[in-house]
Amino acid sequence: MTNVNRDANPIAATLAAQGVAYPDVPTLAAPRGHYSHVATGLGLVFVSGQLPLDARGEPRADLPLAEQAALALRNVEAALAAAGCGWKDVIKVTVYLAGVEHWPAFDAAYRRMLGDARPARAVVPVPALHYGVLAEVEAVALHPAAAQAPLSPPPVLR
């Protein structure tokens, strides 16, 4: 655990005091399983794997990969926004594709959505995804307030 100098940095103190939270994402349908779309803690924002689901939570496996990718990415964007973040705050993205042959179409949709943001990314080909969709995207971001909150150095262990 990182040592936070709460007296010297009120932003860091606020982030440390917040603990874990699960912000509501009003623009996304409620998760169908026992999880949250987004979780935050100590200034980090974790977005659960988002599928190409419409606003009613219906899977759109009928769409071409480029449209599925755009929909999944918009769902990630909605979860980020609910936590006070955007693509510029994302540190790492993990993409699951039902077949590596979809990589070029996914990458083009990703480039359009993220623009100048270039977080670290892994693309993992898998044999199948839930509901027969072709793409799932998860992300980790640093909340903008945390980015402005220098932390104290960790204690020296002897």
JSON list of C-alpha atoms in Angstrom, two decimals:
[
{"chain": "A", "resi": 1, "resn": "MET", "atom": "CA", "xyz": [0.00, 0.00, 0.00]},
{"chain": "A", "resi": 2, "resn": "THR", "atom": "CA", "xyz": [1.31, 3.46, -0.88]},
{"chain": "A", "resi": 3, "resn": "ASN", "atom": "CA", "xyz": [1.88, 5.89, 1.95]},
{"chain": "A", "resi": 4, "resn": "VAL", "atom": "CA", "xyz": [-0.23, 9.01, 1.32]},
{"chain": "A", "resi": 5, "resn": "ASN", "atom": "CA", "xyz": [0.82, 12.23, 3.07]},
{"chain": "A", "resi": 6, "resn": "ARG", "atom": "CA", "xyz": [-2.69, 13.43, 3.89]},
{"chain": "A", "resi": 7, "resn": "ASP", "atom": "CA", "xyz": [-1.56, 16.65, 5.57]},
{"chain": "A", "resi": 8, "resn": "ALA", "atom": "CA", "xyz": [0.56, 17.83, 2.65]},
{"chain": "A", "resi": 9, "resn": "ASN", "atom": "CA", "xyz": [-1.89, 16.90, -0.09]},
{"chain": "A", "resi": 10, "resn": "PRO", "atom": "CA", "xyz": [-5.67, 17.27, 0.40]},
{"chain": "A", "resi": 11, "resn": "ILE", "atom": "CA", "xyz": [-6.45, 15.71, -3.00]},
{"chain": "A", "resi": 12, "resn": "ALA", "atom": "CA", "xyz": [-4.47, 12.59, -2.11]},
{"chain": "A", "resi": 13, "resn": "ALA", "atom": "CA", "xyz": [-6.20, 12.51, 1.27]},
{"chain": "A", "resi": 14, "resn": "THR", "atom": "CA", "xyz": [-9.62, 12.66, -0.38]},
{"chain": "A", "resi": 15, "resn": "LEU", "atom": "CA", "xyz": [-8.76, 9.87, -2.80]},
{"chain": "A", "resi": 16, "resn": "ALA", "atom": "CA", "xyz": [-7.37, 7.68, -0.02]},
{"chain": "A", "resi": 17, "resn": "ALA", "atom": "CA", "xyz": [-10.43, 8.28, 2.15]},
{"chain": "A", "resi": 18, "resn": "GLN", "atom": "CA", "xyz": [-12.88, 7.38, -0.60]},
{"chain": "A", "resi": 19, "resn": "GLY", "atom": "CA", "xyz": [-12.10, 3.68, -0.62]},
{"chain": "A", "resi": 20, "resn": "VAL", "atom": "CA", "xyz": [-13.76, 1.52, -3.23]},
{"chain": "A", "resi": 21, "resn": "ALA", "atom": "CA", "xyz": [-16.84, 2.86, -5.04]},
{"chain": "A", "resi": 22, "resn": "TYR", "atom": "CA", "xyz": [-19.09, 1.57, -7.81]},
{"chain": "A", "resi": 23, "resn": "PRO", "atom": "CA", "xyz": [-20.43, 4.60, -9.71]},
{"chain": "A", "resi": 24, "resn": "ASP", "atom": "CA", "xyz": [-23.79, 4.22, -11.40]},
{"chain": "A", "resi": 25, "resn": "VAL", "atom": "CA", "xyz": [-23.68, 4.33, -15.20]},
{"chain": "A", "resi": 26, "resn": "PRO", "atom": "CA", "xyz": [-27.15, 5.64, -16.10]},
{"chain": "A", "resi": 27, "resn": "THR", "atom": "CA", "xyz": [-26.66, 5.32, -19.86]},
{"chain": "A", "resi": 28, "resn": "LEU", "atom": "CA", "xyz": [-25.90, 1.58, -19.70]},
{"chain": "A", "resi": 29, "resn": "ALA", "atom": "CA", "xyz": [-28.35, -1.21, -18.91]},
{"chain": "A", "resi": 30, "resn": "ALA", "atom": "CA", "xyz": [-27.79, -2.83, -15.52]},
{"chain": "A", "resi": 31, "resn": "PRO", "atom": "CA", "xyz": [-25.23, -5.63, -15.59]},
{"chain": "A", "resi": 32, "resn": "ARG", "atom": "CA", "xyz": [-26.77, -9.08, -16.06]},
{"chain": "A", "resi": 33, "resn": "GLY", "atom": "CA", "xyz": [-24.30, -10.67, -13.63]},
{"chain": "A", "resi": 34, "resn": "HIS", "atom": "CA", "xyz": [-22.96, -9.94, -10.16]},
{"chain": "A", "resi": 35, "resn": "TYR", "atom": "CA", "xyz": [-20.54, -7.14, -11.06]},
{"chain": "A", "resi": 36, "resn": "SER", "atom": "CA", "xyz": [-20.39, -3.39, -11.67]},
{"chain": "A", "resi": 37, "resn": "HIS", "atom": "CA", "xyz": [-19.70, -1.64, -14.95]},
{"chain": "A", "resi": 38, "resn": "VAL", "atom": "CA", "xyz": [-17.07, 0.47, -13.20]},
{"chain": "A", "resi": 39, "resn": "ALA", "atom": "CA", "xyz": [-15.20, 0.42, -9.89]},
{"chain": "A", "resi": 40, "resn": "THR", "atom": "CA", "xyz": [-12.92, 3.09, -8.45]},
{"chain": "A", "resi": 41, "resn": "GLY", "atom": "CA", "xyz": [-10.37, 3.17, -5.67]},
{"chain": "A", "resi": 42, "resn": "LEU", "atom": "CA", "xyz": [-7.28, 5.20, -4.77]},
{"chain": "A", "resi": 43, "resn": "GLY", "atom": "CA", "xyz": [-7.63, 7.23, -7.94]},
{"chain": "A", "resi": 44, "resn": "LEU", "atom": "CA", "xyz": [-7.81, 4.25, -10.28]},
{"chain": "A", "resi": 45, "resn": "VAL", "atom": "CA", "xyz": [-10.85, 3.51, -12.43]},
{"chain": "A", "resi": 46, "resn": "PHE", "atom": "CA", "xyz": [-11.53, -0.05, -13.60]},
{"chain": "A", "resi": 47, "resn": "VAL", "atom": "CA", "xyz": [-14.08, -0.59, -16.37]},
{"chain": "A", "resi": 48, "resn": "SER", "atom": "CA", "xyz": [-15.47, -4.11, -16.61]},
{"chain": "A", "resi": 49, "resn": "GLY", "atom": "CA", "xyz": [-15.40, -5.82, -19.97]},
{"chain": "A", "resi": 50, "resn": "GLN", "atom": "CA", "xyz": [-17.98, -4.10, -22.14]},
{"chain": "A", "resi": 51, "resn": "LEU", "atom": "CA", "xyz": [-19.73, -5.96, -24.91]},
{"chain": "A", "resi": 52, "resn": "PRO", "atom": "CA", "xyz": [-21.55, -4.46, -27.89]},
{"chain": "A", "resi": 53, "resn": "LEU", "atom": "CA", "xyz": [-24.84, -4.17, -26.00]},
{"chain": "A", "resi": 54, "resn": "ASP", "atom": "CA", "xyz": [-27.44, -1.54, -26.88]},
{"chain": "A", "resi": 55, "resn": "ALA", "atom": "CA", "xyz": [-29.05, 0.83, -24.35]},
{"chain": "A", "resi": 56, "resn": "ARG", "atom": "CA", "xyz": [-31.56, -1.88, -23.39]},
{"chain": "A", "resi": 57, "resn": "GLY", "atom": "CA", "xyz": [-28.71, -4.31, -22.70]},
{"chain": "A", "resi": 58, "resn": "GLU", "atom": "CA", "xyz": [-29.40, -6.41, -25.78]},
{"chain": "A", "resi": 59, "resn": "PRO", "atom": "CA", "xyz": [-26.39, -7.98, -27.51]},
{"chain": "A", "resi": 60, "resn": "ARG", "atom": "CA", "xyz": [-25.81, -6.80, -31.07]},
{"chain": "A", "resi": 61, "resn": "ALA", "atom": "CA", "xyz": [-24.07, -9.87, -32.48]},
{"chain": "A", "resi": 62, "resn": "ASP", "atom": "CA", "xyz": [-25.94, -9.15, -35.73]},
{"chain": "A", "resi": 63, "resn": "LEU", "atom": "CA", "xyz": [-23.77, -6.10, -36.46]},
{"chain": "A", "resi": 64, "resn": "PRO", "atom": "CA", "xyz": [-20.50, -6.22, -38.44]},
{"chain": "A", "resi": 65, "resn": "LEU", "atom": "CA", "xyz": [-17.34, -6.24, -36.32]},
{"chain": "A", "resi": 66, "resn": "ALA", "atom": "CA", "xyz": [-16.59, -2.52, -36.90]},
{"chain": "A", "resi": 67, "resn": "GLU", "atom": "CA", "xyz": [-20.02, -1.55, -35.53]},
{"chain": "A", "resi": 68, "resn": "GLN", "atom": "CA", "xyz": [-19.75, -4.01, -32.63]},
{"chain": "A", "resi": 69, "resn": "ALA", "atom": "CA", "xyz": [-16.36, -2.54, -31.76]},
{"chain": "A", "resi": 70, "resn": "ALA", "atom": "CA", "xyz": [-17.70, 1.03, -31.87]},
{"chain": "A", "resi": 71, "resn": "LEU", "atom": "CA", "xyz": [-20.63, 0.07, -29.63]},
{"chain": "A", "resi": 72, "resn": "ALA", "atom": "CA", "xyz": [-18.42, -1.71, -27.09]},
{"chain": "A", "resi": 73, "resn": "LEU", "atom": "CA", "xyz": [-16.04, 1.28, -27.07]},
{"chain": "A", "resi": 74, "resn": "ARG", "atom": "CA", "xyz": [-18.95, 3.70, -26.56]},
{"chain": "A", "resi": 75, "resn": "ASN", "atom": "CA", "xyz": [-20.02, 1.58, -23.59]},
{"chain": "A", "resi": 76, "resn": "VAL", "atom": "CA", "xyz": [-16.50, 1.81, -22.13]},
{"chain": "A", "resi": 77, "resn": "GLU", "atom": "CA", "xyz": [-16.62, 5.57, -22.73]},
{"chain": "A", "resi": 78, "resn": "ALA", "atom": "CA", "xyz": [-19.95, 5.80, -20.84]},
{"chain": "A", "resi": 79, "resn": "ALA", "atom": "CA", "xyz": [-18.50, 3.89, -17.87]},
{"chain": "A", "resi": 80, "resn": "LEU", "atom": "CA", "xyz": [-15.42, 6.12, -17.87]},
{"chain": "A", "resi": 81, "resn": "ALA", "atom": "CA", "xyz": [-17.61, 9.25, -17.95]},
{"chain": "A", "resi": 82, "resn": "ALA", "atom": "CA", "xyz": [-19.65, 8.00, -14.98]},
{"chain": "A", "resi": 83, "resn": "ALA", "atom": "CA", "xyz": [-16.39, 7.90, -13.01]},
{"chain": "A", "resi": 84, "resn": "GLY", "atom": "CA", "xyz": [-15.31, 11.36, -14.20]},
{"chain": "A", "resi": 85, "resn": "CYS", "atom": "CA", "xyz": [-12.83, 10.15, -16.83]},
{"chain": "A", "resi": 86, "resn": "GLY", "atom": "CA", "xyz": [-12.36, 10.08, -20.58]},
{"chain": "A", "resi": 87, "resn": "TRP", "atom": "CA", "xyz": [-10.12, 8.25, -23.03]},
{"chain": "A", "resi": 88, "resn": "LYS", "atom": "CA", "xyz": [-7.23, 10.63, -22.26]},
{"chain": "A", "resi": 89, "resn": "ASP", "atom": "CA", "xyz": [-7.16, 9.22, -18.72]},
{"chain": "A", "resi": 90, "resn": "VAL", "atom": "CA", "xyz": [-6.94, 5.56, -19.77]},
{"chain": "A", "resi": 91, "resn": "ILE", "atom": "CA", "xyz": [-3.72, 3.75, -18.92]},
{"chain": "A", "resi": 92, "resn": "LYS", "atom": "CA", "xyz": [-4.45, 0.24, -20.24]},
{"chain": "A", "resi": 93, "resn": "VAL", "atom": "CA", "xyz": [-7.03, -1.40, -22.50]},
{"chain": "A", "resi": 94, "resn": "THR", "atom": "CA", "xyz": [-7.59, -5.11, -22.92]},
{"chain": "A", "resi": 95, "resn": "VAL", "atom": "CA", "xyz": [-9.52, -6.27, -25.97]},
{"chain": "A", "resi": 96, "resn": "TYR", "atom": "CA", "xyz": [-10.94, -9.75, -26.49]},
{"chain": "A", "resi": 97, "resn": "LEU", "atom": "CA", "xyz": [-11.74, -10.64, -30.11]},
{"chain": "A", "resi": 98, "resn": "ALA", "atom": "CA", "xyz": [-13.54, -13.77, -31.26]},
{"chain": "A", "resi": 99, "resn": "GLY", "atom": "CA", "xyz": [-10.90, -14.44, -33.90]},
{"chain": "A", "resi": 100, "resn": "VAL", "atom": "CA", "xyz": [-7.64, -12.66, -34.64]},
{"chain": "A", "resi": 101, "resn": "GLU", "atom": "CA", "xyz": [-8.84, -12.02, -38.20]},
{"chain": "A", "resi": 102, "resn": "HIS", "atom": "CA", "xyz": [-11.00, -9.22, -36.74]},
{"chain": "A", "resi": 103, "resn": "TRP", "atom": "CA", "xyz": [-7.95, -7.28, -35.51]},
{"chain": "A", "resi": 104, "resn": "PRO", "atom": "CA", "xyz": [-7.67, -4.84, -38.50]},
{"chain": "A", "resi": 105, "resn": "ALA", "atom": "CA", "xyz": [-11.35, -3.84, -38.38]},
{"chain": "A", "resi": 106, "resn": "PHE", "atom": "CA", "xyz": [-11.23, -3.49, -34.60]},
{"chain": "A", "resi": 107, "resn": "ASP", "atom": "CA", "xyz": [-8.05, -1.42, -34.73]},
{"chain": "A", "resi": 108, "resn": "ALA", "atom": "CA", "xyz": [-9.62, 0.99, -37.23]},
{"chain": "A", "resi": 109, "resn": "ALA", "atom": "CA", "xyz": [-12.71, 1.48, -35.02]},
{"chain": "A", "resi": 110, "resn": "TYR", "atom": "CA", "xyz": [-10.45, 1.88, -31.96]},
{"chain": "A", "resi": 111, "resn": "ARG", "atom": "CA", "xyz": [-8.32, 4.51, -33.70]},
{"chain": "A", "resi": 112, "resn": "ARG", "atom": "CA", "xyz": [-11.45, 6.49, -34.68]},
{"chain": "A", "resi": 113, "resn": "MET", "atom": "CA", "xyz": [-12.84, 6.37, -31.14]},
{"chain": "A", "resi": 114, "resn": "LEU", "atom": "CA", "xyz": [-9.65, 7.14, -29.19]},
{"chain": "A", "resi": 115, "resn": "GLY", "atom": "CA", "xyz": [-8.14, 9.76, -31.49]},
{"chain": "A", "resi": 116, "resn": "ASP", "atom": "CA", "xyz": [-4.89, 11.00, -29.96]},
{"chain": "A", "resi": 117, "resn": "ALA", "atom": "CA", "xyz": [-5.20, 8.85, -26.81]},
{"chain": "A", "resi": 118, "resn": "ARG", "atom": "CA", "xyz": [-2.79, 5.91, -27.07]},
{"chain": "A", "resi": 119, "resn": "PRO", "atom": "CA", "xyz": [-3.02, 3.81, -23.90]},
{"chain": "A", "resi": 120, "resn": "ALA", "atom": "CA", "xyz": [-1.16, 0.53, -23.53]},
{"chain": "A", "resi": 121, "resn": "ARG", "atom": "CA", "xyz": [-3.23, -2.24, -25.09]},
{"chain": "A", "resi": 122, "resn": "ALA", "atom": "CA", "xyz": [-3.42, -6.00, -25.39]},
{"chain": "A", "resi": 123, "resn": "VAL", "atom": "CA", "xyz": [-5.57, -7.75, -27.99]},
{"chain": "A", "resi": 124, "resn": "VAL", "atom": "CA", "xyz": [-6.42, -11.30, -26.97]},
{"chain": "A", "resi": 125, "resn": "PRO", "atom": "CA", "xyz": [-7.93, -13.62, -29.58]},
{"chain": "A", "resi": 126, "resn": "VAL", "atom": "CA", "xyz": [-10.47, -15.99, -28.03]},
{"chain": "A", "resi": 127, "resn": "PRO", "atom": "CA", "xyz": [-12.58, -18.79, -29.52]},
{"chain": "A", "resi": 128, "resn": "ALA", "atom": "CA", "xyz": [-15.92, -17.21, -28.52]},
{"chain": "A", "resi": 129, "resn": "LEU", "atom": "CA", "xyz": [-17.50, -14.43, -26.46]},
{"chain": "A", "resi": 130, "resn": "HIS", "atom": "CA", "xyz": [-20.78, -14.24, -24.55]},
{"chain": "A", "resi": 131, "resn": "TYR", "atom": "CA", "xyz": [-23.96, -13.92, -26.66]},
{"chain": "A", "resi": 132, "resn": "GLY", "atom": "CA", "xyz": [-21.97, -14.65, -29.82]},
{"chain": "A", "resi": 133, "resn": "VAL", "atom": "CA", "xyz": [-20.55, -11.12, -30.05]},
{"chain": "A", "resi": 134, "resn": "LEU", "atom": "CA", "xyz": [-17.14, -10.54, -31.61]},
{"chain": "A", "resi": 135, "resn": "ALA", "atom": "CA", "xyz": [-15.53, -7.97, -29.26]},
{"chain": "A", "resi": 136, "resn": "GLU", "atom": "CA", "xyz": [-15.22, -7.16, -25.57]},
{"chain": "A", "resi": 137, "resn": "VAL", "atom": "CA", "xyz": [-13.24, -4.22, -24.18]},
{"chain": "A", "resi": 138, "resn": "GLU", "atom": "CA", "xyz": [-12.07, -3.43, -20.64]},
{"chain": "A", "resi": 139, "resn": "ALA", "atom": "CA", "xyz": [-10.02, -0.48, -19.41]},
{"chain": "A", "resi": 140, "resn": "VAL", "atom": "CA", "xyz": [-8.05, 0.91, -16.49]},
{"chain": "A", "resi": 141, "resn": "ALA", "atom": "CA", "xyz": [-7.77, 4.69, -16.05]},
{"chain": "A", "resi": 142, "resn": "LEU", "atom": "CA", "xyz": [-6.21, 7.17, -13.66]},
{"chain": "A", "resi": 143, "resn": "HIS", "atom": "CA", "xyz": [-8.78, 9.66, -12.41]},
{"chain": "A", "resi": 144, "resn": "PRO", "atom": "CA", "xyz": [-7.76, 13.23, -13.35]},
{"chain": "A", "resi": 145, "resn": "ALA", "atom": "CA", "xyz": [-7.78, 14.30, -9.67]},
{"chain": "A", "resi": 146, "resn": "ALA", "atom": "CA", "xyz": [-5.37, 11.49, -8.82]},
{"chain": "A", "resi": 147, "resn": "ALA", "atom": "CA", "xyz": [-3.05, 12.54, -11.61]},
{"chain": "A", "resi": 148, "resn": "GLN", "atom": "CA", "xyz": [-2.67, 15.90, -9.84]},
{"chain": "A", "resi": 149, "resn": "ALA", "atom": "CA", "xyz": [-2.07, 14.37, -6.42]},
{"chain": "A", "resi": 150, "resn": "PRO", "atom": "CA", "xyz": [1.58, 13.55, -5.79]},
{"chain": "A", "resi": 151, "resn": "LEU", "atom": "CA", "xyz": [1.93, 10.69, -3.36]},
{"chain": "A", "resi": 152, "resn": "SER", "atom": "CA", "xyz": [4.50, 10.45, -0.64]},
{"chain": "A", "resi": 153, "resn": "PRO", "atom": "CA", "xyz": [7.30, 8.01, -1.35]},
{"chain": "A", "resi": 154, "resn": "PRO", "atom": "CA", "xyz": [6.69, 4.53, 0.03]},
{"chain": "A", "resi": 155, "resn": "PRO", "atom": "CA", "xyz": [8.30, 3.72, 3.35]},
{"chain": "A", "resi": 156, "resn": "VAL", "atom": "CA", "xyz": [11.70, 2.05, 3.29]},
{"chain": "A", "resi": 157, "resn": "LEU", "atom": "CA", "xyz": [11.41, -1.53, 4.45]},
{"chain": "A", "resi": 158, "resn": "ARG", "atom": "CA", "xyz": [14.36, -2.98, 6.33]}
]
